[in-house]
Coordinates of C-alpha atoms in Angstrom, one line a residue:
M1 CA -45.3 -6.8 14.1
K2 CA -45.0 -9.6 16.6
Y3 CA -48.0 -11.8 17.5
V4 CA -48.5 -13.4 20.9
E5 CA -50.5 -16.4 21.9
G6 CA -51.3 -16.6 25.6
F7 CA -52.4 -19.4 27.8
V8 CA -53.8 -19.8 31.4
A9 CA -54.4 -23.2 33.0
A10 CA -54.7 -24.8 36.4
V11 CA -52.0 -27.4 37.2
P12 CA -52.0 -29.7 40.2
L13 CA -49.3 -28.5 42.6
A14 CA -48.0 -32.1 42.7
N15 CA -47.5 -32.0 38.9
K16 CA -45.2 -29.0 38.9
D17 CA -42.0 -30.9 37.9
E18 CA -44.0 -32.9 35.3
Y19 CA -45.5 -29.6 33.9
V20 CA -42.1 -28.0 33.6
R21 CA -40.7 -31.1 31.8
H22 CA -43.8 -31.1 29.5
A23 CA -43.3 -27.5 28.6
A24 CA -39.5 -28.0 28.1
Q25 CA -40.3 -30.9 25.7
A26 CA -42.8 -28.8 23.7
A27 CA -40.6 -25.7 23.4
P28 CA -38.3 -27.0 20.7
M29 CA -41.4 -28.0 18.6
F30 CA -42.9 -24.5 19.0
K31 CA -39.5 -23.0 17.9
E32 CA -39.4 -25.4 15.0
F33 CA -42.8 -24.2 13.8
G34 CA -41.8 -20.5 14.0
A35 CA -42.0 -19.3 17.6
T36 CA -39.3 -16.8 18.6
R37 CA -39.9 -16.9 22.4
I38 CA -41.7 -19.1 24.9
V39 CA -42.3 -18.1 28.5
E40 CA -43.8 -20.3 31.1
C41 CA -44.8 -18.8 34.5
W42 CA -45.9 -20.7 37.7
G43 CA -48.5 -18.8 39.7
D44 CA -46.9 -17.1 42.7
D45 CA -49.3 -14.3 43.7
V46 CA -52.7 -15.0 42.1
P47 CA -55.4 -13.5 44.3
D48 CA -59.1 -14.2 44.3
G49 CA -61.1 -11.4 42.7
K50 CA -64.4 -10.0 43.7
I51 CA -66.0 -10.5 40.3
T52 CA -63.5 -12.6 38.3
D53 CA -59.9 -13.7 38.4
F54 CA -57.4 -16.1 36.9
R55 CA -58.4 -19.0 39.2
S56 CA -62.1 -18.8 38.4
A57 CA -61.3 -18.4 34.7
V58 CA -59.8 -21.9 34.6
K59 CA -62.0 -23.3 37.4
A60 CA -58.9 -24.0 39.6
Q61 CA -59.5 -26.4 42.4
D62 CA -57.9 -26.8 45.8
G63 CA -54.3 -28.0 45.3
E64 CA -54.0 -26.4 41.8
V65 CA -51.8 -23.6 40.8
V66 CA -52.5 -21.2 37.9
I67 CA -49.9 -21.0 35.2
F68 CA -49.6 -18.2 32.7
S69 CA -47.6 -18.6 29.6
W70 CA -47.2 -17.0 26.2
I71 CA -45.5 -17.7 22.9
E72 CA -44.2 -15.0 20.6
Y73 CA -44.3 -15.3 16.8
P74 CA -43.0 -13.0 14.1
S75 CA -46.6 -12.5 12.8
K76 CA -50.1 -13.8 13.1
E77 CA -49.5 -15.6 9.8
V78 CA -46.5 -17.5 11.2
R79 CA -48.6 -18.4 14.3
D80 CA -51.5 -19.6 12.2
A81 CA -49.2 -21.8 10.1
A82 CA -47.5 -23.1 13.3
N83 CA -50.9 -24.1 14.8
Q84 CA -51.8 -26.0 11.6
K85 CA -48.5 -27.9 11.7
M86 CA -48.9 -28.7 15.3
M87 CA -52.4 -30.1 14.7
S88 CA -51.0 -32.7 12.3
D89 CA -47.7 -33.4 14.1
P90 CA -47.7 -36.8 15.8
R91 CA -45.3 -35.5 18.5
M92 CA -47.9 -33.0 19.6
K93 CA -50.7 -35.6 19.5
E94 CA -48.7 -37.8 21.8
M95 CA -47.9 -34.9 24.2
G96 CA -51.6 -33.9 24.2
E97 CA -52.4 -37.4 25.5
Q98 CA -50.0 -36.9 28.4
M99 CA -50.7 -33.4 29.7
P100 CA -50.1 -32.9 33.4
F101 CA -53.3 -30.8 33.7
D102 CA -56.9 -30.7 32.5
G103 CA -56.6 -29.1 29.1
K104 CA -60.3 -28.6 28.9
R105 CA -60.0 -25.9 31.5
M106 CA -57.2 -24.1 29.7
I107 CA -58.0 -20.7 28.2
F108 CA -55.9 -19.3 25.3
G109 CA -56.0 -16.7 22.6
G110 CA -54.0 -14.7 20.1
F111 CA -53.1 -11.1 20.6
A112 CA -51.7 -8.3 18.5
P113 CA -49.4 -6.2 20.5
V114 CA -50.3 -2.5 20.7
L115 CA -47.4 -1.4 23.0
D116 CA -44.0 -3.0 23.5
V117 CA -41.5 -0.9 25.4

């Protein structure tokens, strides 16, 4: 059964190209560590909610766009091993120091698919 790790973050609109470059640079490393698919999405229709919404979840500010991305792995075990490898990889450390958004406001989590049609 596949395993999915999802991410939501707020990226300054002015950093869109930099964000796409950053994601493209990271993708081969995720694949190297076991990811089978990586999808990056730039917010296009992200409405404000009455109680909660994507923007408030990441404390998006004026001039920021919400991104939604996910990484698919063959299993939770492969994802867990990948995360361990990433934590010790100097390339990821370097990329973490150059993120084009505020990583402290990013939300993420692992999900076990229950329907895939």
